[in-house]
Amino acid sequence: MTYKYFYLIVALTVFISTTDVLGQKKPRPYKCGFISKDFSELAENYQNFSRHLGVRQGEIVASVGASNGHVEVQVSSFIDSVHWTIQDIDTACLNSKELNKVISYHEKLTNKKLNGTFDIVIGNISRTNLPIQHFDRILLVNVFHELRDKKSIMLDIHSSLKAQGLVVVMERMGTKSGQKHGDCGHPKLVESEFIAEMATYGFELLTKVLPAKKSASTFYTFRNN
């Protein structure tokens, strides 16, 4: 599966997962986010997508704007002993009941108990409410372009990282100003402008990963400068 078709396949997966061959709707295993239909698809999504977030065994990791934690639980299906903080402002998607559904579903796909811990933090448009100087890595997966108060949130994230902490941003970049995302309607980022903006928040670019397969998404890792 290439990134070019990743989001189309996600949409189709959601549709197929809620409709059987007779056209009858089946209940989703959890409310928000995409759903891998089996372990093979879960592993493929991890290899093509979430492994590029760089999460390592034993790290203390927060994910900002993480919805119900489906991406983070996907990572924990393959990387053990990660101490997660799942953060969002939407309590309809992010709550203990929904997160437990996500964990339970992935444990069924992998046929094992996930070896990790999961905490929930609810923020608002200007505050993450994450603890200070606590995290090895903070993720923003397809969420930076949706932040309404980028400066406040990114300065908050800066203070929540350890001295050598990393922030990883996954985004589908535009090629020029004025382009918009087709799914959410928010303006796309332009890479040069984005990197310059991150510098104003105290972040230095370390790596940029465009997966080998043709992709619409790029993974940027910044050091807490």
CSV table of C-alpha atoms in Angstrom, one decimal:
chain,number,residue,atom,x,y,z
A,1,MET,CA,0.0,0.0,0.0
A,2,THR,CA,1.5,3.4,-1.0
A,3,TYR,CA,0.9,6.6,0.8
A,4,LYS,CA,-0.6,8.0,-2.3
A,5,TYR,CA,-3.6,5.9,-1.6
A,6,PHE,CA,-3.3,5.6,2.2
A,7,TYR,CA,-6.2,8.0,3.1
A,8,LEU,CA,-8.4,6.6,0.4
A,9,ILE,CA,-7.9,3.1,1.7
A,10,VAL,CA,-8.5,4.3,5.3
A,11,ALA,CA,-11.9,5.7,4.1
A,12,LEU,CA,-12.7,2.4,2.3
A,13,THR,CA,-11.7,0.4,5.3
A,14,VAL,CA,-14.0,2.4,7.5
A,15,PHE,CA,-16.9,1.9,5.0
A,16,ILE,CA,-16.3,-1.8,4.6
A,17,SER,CA,-15.9,-2.4,8.3
A,18,THR,CA,-19.4,-1.0,8.9
A,19,THR,CA,-21.2,-2.8,6.1
A,20,ASP,CA,-21.5,-6.5,5.5
A,21,VAL,CA,-22.2,-8.3,2.2
A,22,LEU,CA,-26.0,-7.9,2.7
A,23,GLY,CA,-25.7,-4.2,3.1
A,24,GLN,CA,-26.4,-4.3,6.8
A,25,LYS,CA,-24.4,-2.0,9.1
A,26,LYS,CA,-22.2,-3.6,11.6
A,27,PRO,CA,-21.0,-1.8,14.8
A,28,ARG,CA,-17.6,-0.2,14.7
A,29,PRO,CA,-15.2,-1.6,17.3
A,30,TYR,CA,-14.5,2.0,18.4
A,31,LYS,CA,-16.0,5.4,17.5
A,32,CYS,CA,-13.2,7.5,15.9
A,33,GLY,CA,-10.2,6.9,13.6
A,34,PHE,CA,-9.4,4.3,11.1
A,35,ILE,CA,-9.7,0.5,11.7
A,36,SER,CA,-7.4,-2.2,10.5
A,37,LYS,CA,-9.5,-5.2,9.4
A,38,ASP,CA,-7.0,-7.8,10.4
A,39,PHE,CA,-3.4,-8.3,11.6
A,40,SER,CA,-2.0,-8.3,8.1
A,41,GLU,CA,-3.4,-4.8,7.4
A,42,LEU,CA,-2.3,-3.6,10.8
A,43,ALA,CA,1.3,-4.7,10.1
A,44,GLU,CA,1.2,-3.1,6.7
A,45,ASN,CA,-0.1,0.2,8.1
A,46,TYR,CA,2.7,0.1,10.7
A,47,GLN,CA,5.4,-0.5,8.2
A,48,ASN,CA,4.2,2.1,5.7
A,49,PHE,CA,3.1,4.7,8.3
A,50,SER,CA,3.6,4.7,12.0
A,51,ARG,CA,7.0,3.2,12.2
A,52,HIS,CA,8.3,6.5,10.8
A,53,LEU,CA,7.3,8.2,14.0
A,54,GLY,CA,10.5,6.7,15.5
A,55,VAL,CA,9.0,5.6,18.8
A,56,ARG,CA,11.4,3.4,20.7
A,57,GLN,CA,11.0,0.8,23.5
A,58,GLY,CA,10.9,2.3,26.9
A,59,GLU,CA,10.3,5.9,25.8
A,60,ILE,CA,7.9,8.3,27.5
A,61,VAL,CA,5.8,9.6,24.6
A,62,ALA,CA,2.9,12.0,24.3
A,63,SER,CA,0.7,12.4,21.2
A,64,VAL,CA,-1.1,15.7,20.8
A,65,GLY,CA,-4.4,15.7,19.0
A,66,ALA,CA,-4.4,11.9,19.0
A,67,SER,CA,-8.2,11.4,18.9
A,68,ASN,CA,-8.9,8.0,20.6
A,69,GLY,CA,-5.3,6.9,20.4
A,70,HIS,CA,-5.7,4.5,17.5
A,71,VAL,CA,-2.3,5.4,15.9
A,72,GLU,CA,-0.5,5.1,19.2
A,73,VAL,CA,-2.1,1.8,20.1
A,74,GLN,CA,-1.0,0.6,16.6
A,75,VAL,CA,2.6,1.5,17.5
A,76,SER,CA,2.3,-0.4,20.8
A,77,SER,CA,1.2,-3.5,18.9
A,78,PHE,CA,4.8,-3.7,17.6
A,79,ILE,CA,6.9,-1.7,20.1
A,80,ASP,CA,6.8,-2.8,23.8
A,81,SER,CA,7.0,-0.8,27.0
A,82,VAL,CA,6.1,2.6,25.7
A,83,HIS,CA,4.7,5.0,28.3
A,84,TRP,CA,2.0,6.9,26.4
A,85,THR,CA,0.1,10.0,27.2
A,86,ILE,CA,-2.8,10.4,24.7
A,87,GLN,CA,-3.9,14.0,24.4
A,88,ASP,CA,-6.8,15.7,22.7
A,89,ILE,CA,-9.6,18.3,23.2
A,90,ASP,CA,-12.4,16.1,22.0
A,91,THR,CA,-13.8,14.1,24.9
A,92,ALA,CA,-16.3,12.3,22.6
A,93,CYS,CA,-13.4,10.5,21.0
A,94,LEU,CA,-10.9,10.5,23.8
A,95,ASN,CA,-12.1,9.0,27.0
A,96,SER,CA,-11.2,5.9,29.0
A,97,LYS,CA,-14.1,3.8,27.5
A,98,GLU,CA,-13.1,4.6,23.9
A,99,LEU,CA,-9.4,4.1,24.5
A,100,ASN,CA,-10.1,0.7,26.1
A,101,LYS,CA,-12.1,-0.3,23.1
A,102,VAL,CA,-9.1,0.6,20.8
A,103,ILE,CA,-6.7,-1.4,23.0
A,104,SER,CA,-9.1,-4.4,23.2
A,105,TYR,CA,-9.6,-4.5,19.4
A,106,HIS,CA,-5.8,-4.4,18.7
A,107,GLU,CA,-5.2,-7.1,21.3
A,108,LYS,CA,-7.6,-9.3,19.4
A,109,LEU,CA,-5.8,-8.6,16.1
A,110,THR,CA,-2.4,-9.3,17.6
A,111,ASN,CA,-3.6,-12.1,19.9
A,112,LYS,CA,-1.5,-10.7,22.8
A,113,LYS,CA,-1.8,-8.2,25.6
A,114,LEU,CA,-0.2,-4.8,24.8
A,115,ASN,CA,2.8,-4.2,26.9
A,116,GLY,CA,2.6,-0.5,27.5
A,117,THR,CA,0.8,2.1,29.6
A,118,PHE,CA,-1.7,4.7,28.5
A,119,ASP,CA,-2.7,7.9,30.3
A,120,ILE,CA,-5.3,10.4,29.0
A,121,VAL,CA,-4.9,14.2,29.1
A,122,ILE,CA,-7.6,16.6,27.9
A,123,GLY,CA,-6.4,20.0,26.7
A,124,ASN,CA,-7.9,23.0,25.0
A,125,ILE,CA,-7.2,25.1,21.9
A,126,SER,CA,-4.4,27.0,23.7
A,127,ARG,CA,-3.0,24.5,26.3
A,128,THR,CA,-2.0,20.9,26.0
A,129,ASN,CA,-2.1,20.4,29.8
A,130,LEU,CA,0.9,18.0,29.5
A,131,PRO,CA,3.4,17.8,32.4
A,132,ILE,CA,6.5,19.9,32.2
A,133,GLN,CA,9.9,18.4,31.2
A,134,HIS,CA,8.5,14.9,31.1
A,135,PHE,CA,8.6,13.4,27.6
A,136,ASP,CA,11.3,11.9,25.4
A,137,ARG,CA,9.1,12.4,22.3
A,138,ILE,CA,5.9,14.2,21.4
A,139,LEU,CA,4.0,13.4,18.3
A,140,LEU,CA,1.7,15.5,16.1
A,141,VAL,CA,0.2,13.2,13.5
A,142,ASN,CA,-1.6,15.1,10.8
A,143,VAL,CA,-2.7,17.7,13.3
A,144,PHE,CA,-0.3,20.7,13.2
A,145,HIS,CA,-2.2,22.3,10.3
A,146,GLU,CA,-5.4,22.2,12.4
A,147,LEU,CA,-4.0,23.9,15.5
A,148,ARG,CA,-5.9,27.2,16.0
A,149,ASP,CA,-3.3,28.6,18.5
A,150,LYS,CA,-0.1,27.1,17.1
A,151,LYS,CA,2.2,29.4,19.1
A,152,SER,CA,0.7,28.6,22.5
A,153,ILE,CA,0.5,24.9,21.8
A,154,MET,CA,4.0,24.6,20.4
A,155,LEU,CA,5.6,26.6,23.3
A,156,ASP,CA,3.6,24.3,25.6
A,157,ILE,CA,5.1,21.2,23.9
A,158,HIS,CA,8.6,22.7,24.1
A,159,SER,CA,8.3,23.0,27.8
A,160,SER,CA,6.9,19.5,28.1
A,161,LEU,CA,9.9,17.8,26.5
A,162,LYS,CA,13.0,16.7,28.3
A,163,ALA,CA,16.2,18.6,27.6
A,164,GLN,CA,17.1,16.3,24.7
A,165,GLY,CA,13.5,15.6,23.7
A,166,LEU,CA,12.1,15.3,20.2
A,167,VAL,CA,9.0,16.4,18.5
A,168,VAL,CA,7.8,14.5,15.4
A,169,VAL,CA,5.3,16.1,13.0
A,170,MET,CA,3.7,14.2,10.2
A,171,GLU,CA,2.1,16.4,7.6
A,172,ARG,CA,0.9,16.3,4.0
A,173,MET,CA,2.7,19.4,2.6
A,174,GLY,CA,1.5,21.8,-0.1
A,175,THR,CA,3.6,22.9,-3.0
A,176,LYS,CA,2.6,26.5,-2.7
A,177,SER,CA,0.6,28.8,-0.4
A,178,GLY,CA,-3.2,28.7,-0.7
A,179,GLN,CA,-3.6,25.0,-1.2
A,180,LYS,CA,-6.1,23.3,1.1
A,181,HIS,CA,-6.6,19.8,2.5
A,182,GLY,CA,-9.4,18.0,0.7
A,183,ASP,CA,-10.7,16.3,3.8
A,184,CYS,CA,-10.7,19.0,6.4
A,185,GLY,CA,-10.4,22.2,4.3
A,186,HIS,CA,-7.6,23.7,6.4
A,187,PRO,CA,-4.7,25.3,4.5
A,188,LYS,CA,-1.8,23.0,3.7
A,189,LEU,CA,1.7,23.8,5.1
A,190,VAL,CA,4.5,24.9,2.9
A,191,GLU,CA,7.7,23.1,4.0
A,192,SER,CA,10.1,26.1,4.1
A,193,GLU,CA,7.6,28.2,6.0
A,194,PHE,CA,6.8,25.4,8.4
A,195,ILE,CA,10.5,24.7,9.3
A,196,ALA,CA,11.1,28.5,9.8
A,197,GLU,CA,8.0,28.7,12.0
A,198,MET,CA,9.2,25.7,14.1
A,199,ALA,CA,12.5,27.5,14.7
A,200,THR,CA,10.6,30.4,16.3
A,201,TYR,CA,9.2,28.0,18.8
A,202,GLY,CA,12.7,26.7,19.7
A,203,PHE,CA,12.9,23.5,17.5
A,204,GLU,CA,15.8,22.5,15.2
A,205,LEU,CA,15.1,20.1,12.3
A,206,LEU,CA,17.1,16.9,12.7
A,207,THR,CA,15.6,14.6,10.1
A,208,LYS,CA,13.0,14.5,7.3
A,209,VAL,CA,11.6,11.2,6.1
A,210,LEU,CA,9.6,10.7,3.0
A,211,PRO,CA,9.0,7.0,2.9
A,212,ALA,CA,10.5,5.0,0.0
A,213,LYS,CA,7.1,4.4,-1.5
A,214,LYS,CA,5.5,7.4,-3.1
A,215,SER,CA,3.8,9.3,-0.3
A,216,ALA,CA,1.7,12.3,0.3
A,217,SER,CA,3.0,12.6,3.9
A,218,THR,CA,6.4,13.6,5.4
A,219,PHE,CA,7.7,12.9,8.8
A,220,TYR,CA,9.8,15.8,10.4
A,221,THR,CA,11.8,15.2,13.6
A,222,PHE,CA,12.9,18.3,15.6
A,223,ARG,CA,15.2,18.6,18.5
A,224,ASN,CA,14.2,20.7,21.5
A,225,ASN,CA,16.7,23.5,21.0
